[in-house]
Amino acid sequence: MTEFPIPRAALLDGNALAATIRSELRDDVADFTRRYGRPPGLRVVLVGEHPASASYVSGKTQDARAVGLDAATVALPETTSEAELLALLDTLNRDDAVDGVLVQLPLPPHIRTERIVEAIAPEKDVDGFHPENVGRAFTDTGGLLPCTPAGILELLERADVATRGLHAVVVGRSLIVGKPMASLLSSPRYNCTVTLTHRHTRDLAAFTRAADLLVVAVGQPGLITADMVKDGAVVIDVGINRVDDPSRERGYKLVGDVAFDDVAAKARLITPVPGGVGPMTRAMLLRNTVQAARARAAEP
Ligand code: GUN
């Protein structure tokens, strides 16, 4: 009996590309350090004991040190007041050796997130969350891009995906991923025709099936099944969901929003979870820190 191979998408390997980018950044950081007599500085602020946040923050600081940045975590107790956090940000904003400031979210409920995000100096806002940077991304006027959309664009560019004229469908309208992604993909650099969908979209499948490029950022395991994907589409899965898995020691596994095995049989390119968008997001934080340091050194 002849066996026909099942067509399978090529992987967009975020782990491999992030490693390449980190090694490029190591050279950039060494150049900066030689030129200005200090490495670019990053401070990651963690308020409270949220276990997932603590592990994200230590990952970010370790990544940053590994490329030669002067990186440190500032850990504050859950009871920190909004005024105390604002005072810390004021100190970091004024510190010339600090180029990037990131406040890990979510914050405890007694602290107003938008008040904190807006208190980070825009030129040090390496998350790209400050309204000035959001506006700059929207108006194509530079600034620091949010890390997840920037990481996805880098993944597409380095895989030579020709985006011009593609119908890109973005699922999820978050301020951190969906909205900026839709805006950037429609910009003159990428020239996609973009549809932005969300939880109230009627007949989501009708939209996703029309997508040449599908970006899914919802946080719902298995949301996108093979029947919702066009043959030959490029599929970017931003979801990171913990699902129970008693066969693993830690009791869970990480999956995206896309039913990976079935969709991989139909797509042309697909990001895995883990190992797709996640490592790219982390690498873009380091790139933003170097970009912020260079911009500040050029315009002190
Ligand atoms: N919490 C989850 N993701 C992020 C992120 O990208 N930046 C910050 N500051 N907090 C987060």
Coordinates of C-alpha atoms in Angstrom, one line a residue, residues 18-19 21-23 25-26 28-29 40-42 44 59-69 71 100 102 126-127 144 147 279-293:
A18 CA 15.1 34.3 19.5
A19 CA 18.6 32.7 20.1
I21 CA 18.5 37.7 17.9
R22 CA 20.0 37.4 21.4
S23 CA 23.4 36.6 19.9
L25 CA 22.1 41.8 20.6
R26 CA 25.1 40.6 22.5
D28 CA 25.1 45.5 20.0
V29 CA 25.3 45.6 23.8
P40 CA 22.2 49.5 28.7
G41 CA 20.2 49.3 32.0
L42 CA 16.9 47.5 32.5
V44 CA 11.9 45.0 36.0
G59 CA 13.2 34.9 33.1
K60 CA 13.3 38.5 31.7
T61 CA 16.1 39.5 34.1
Q62 CA 18.1 36.4 33.3
D63 CA 17.7 36.8 29.6
A64 CA 18.8 40.4 29.9
R65 CA 21.9 39.6 31.9
A66 CA 22.8 36.9 29.4
V67 CA 23.2 39.5 26.6
G68 CA 25.2 41.8 28.8
L69 CA 22.6 44.2 30.0
A71 CA 19.4 44.2 34.6
G100 CA 14.3 50.5 30.2
L102 CA 9.0 47.5 33.0
V126 CA 10.3 49.0 26.9
D127 CA 6.9 47.3 27.0
L144 CA 9.0 51.6 21.3
C147 CA 7.0 43.2 22.4
P279 CA 10.5 33.5 23.2
M280 CA 10.2 36.2 20.5
T281 CA 8.3 38.4 22.9
R282 CA 11.1 38.0 25.4
A283 CA 13.8 38.7 22.8
M284 CA 12.0 41.9 21.7
L285 CA 12.1 43.3 25.3
L286 CA 15.9 43.1 25.1
R287 CA 15.9 44.7 21.7
N288 CA 13.7 47.5 22.9
T289 CA 16.1 48.1 25.8
V290 CA 19.0 48.4 23.4
Q291 CA 16.9 50.7 21.2
A292 CA 15.9 52.9 24.2
A293 CA 19.5 53.1 25.4

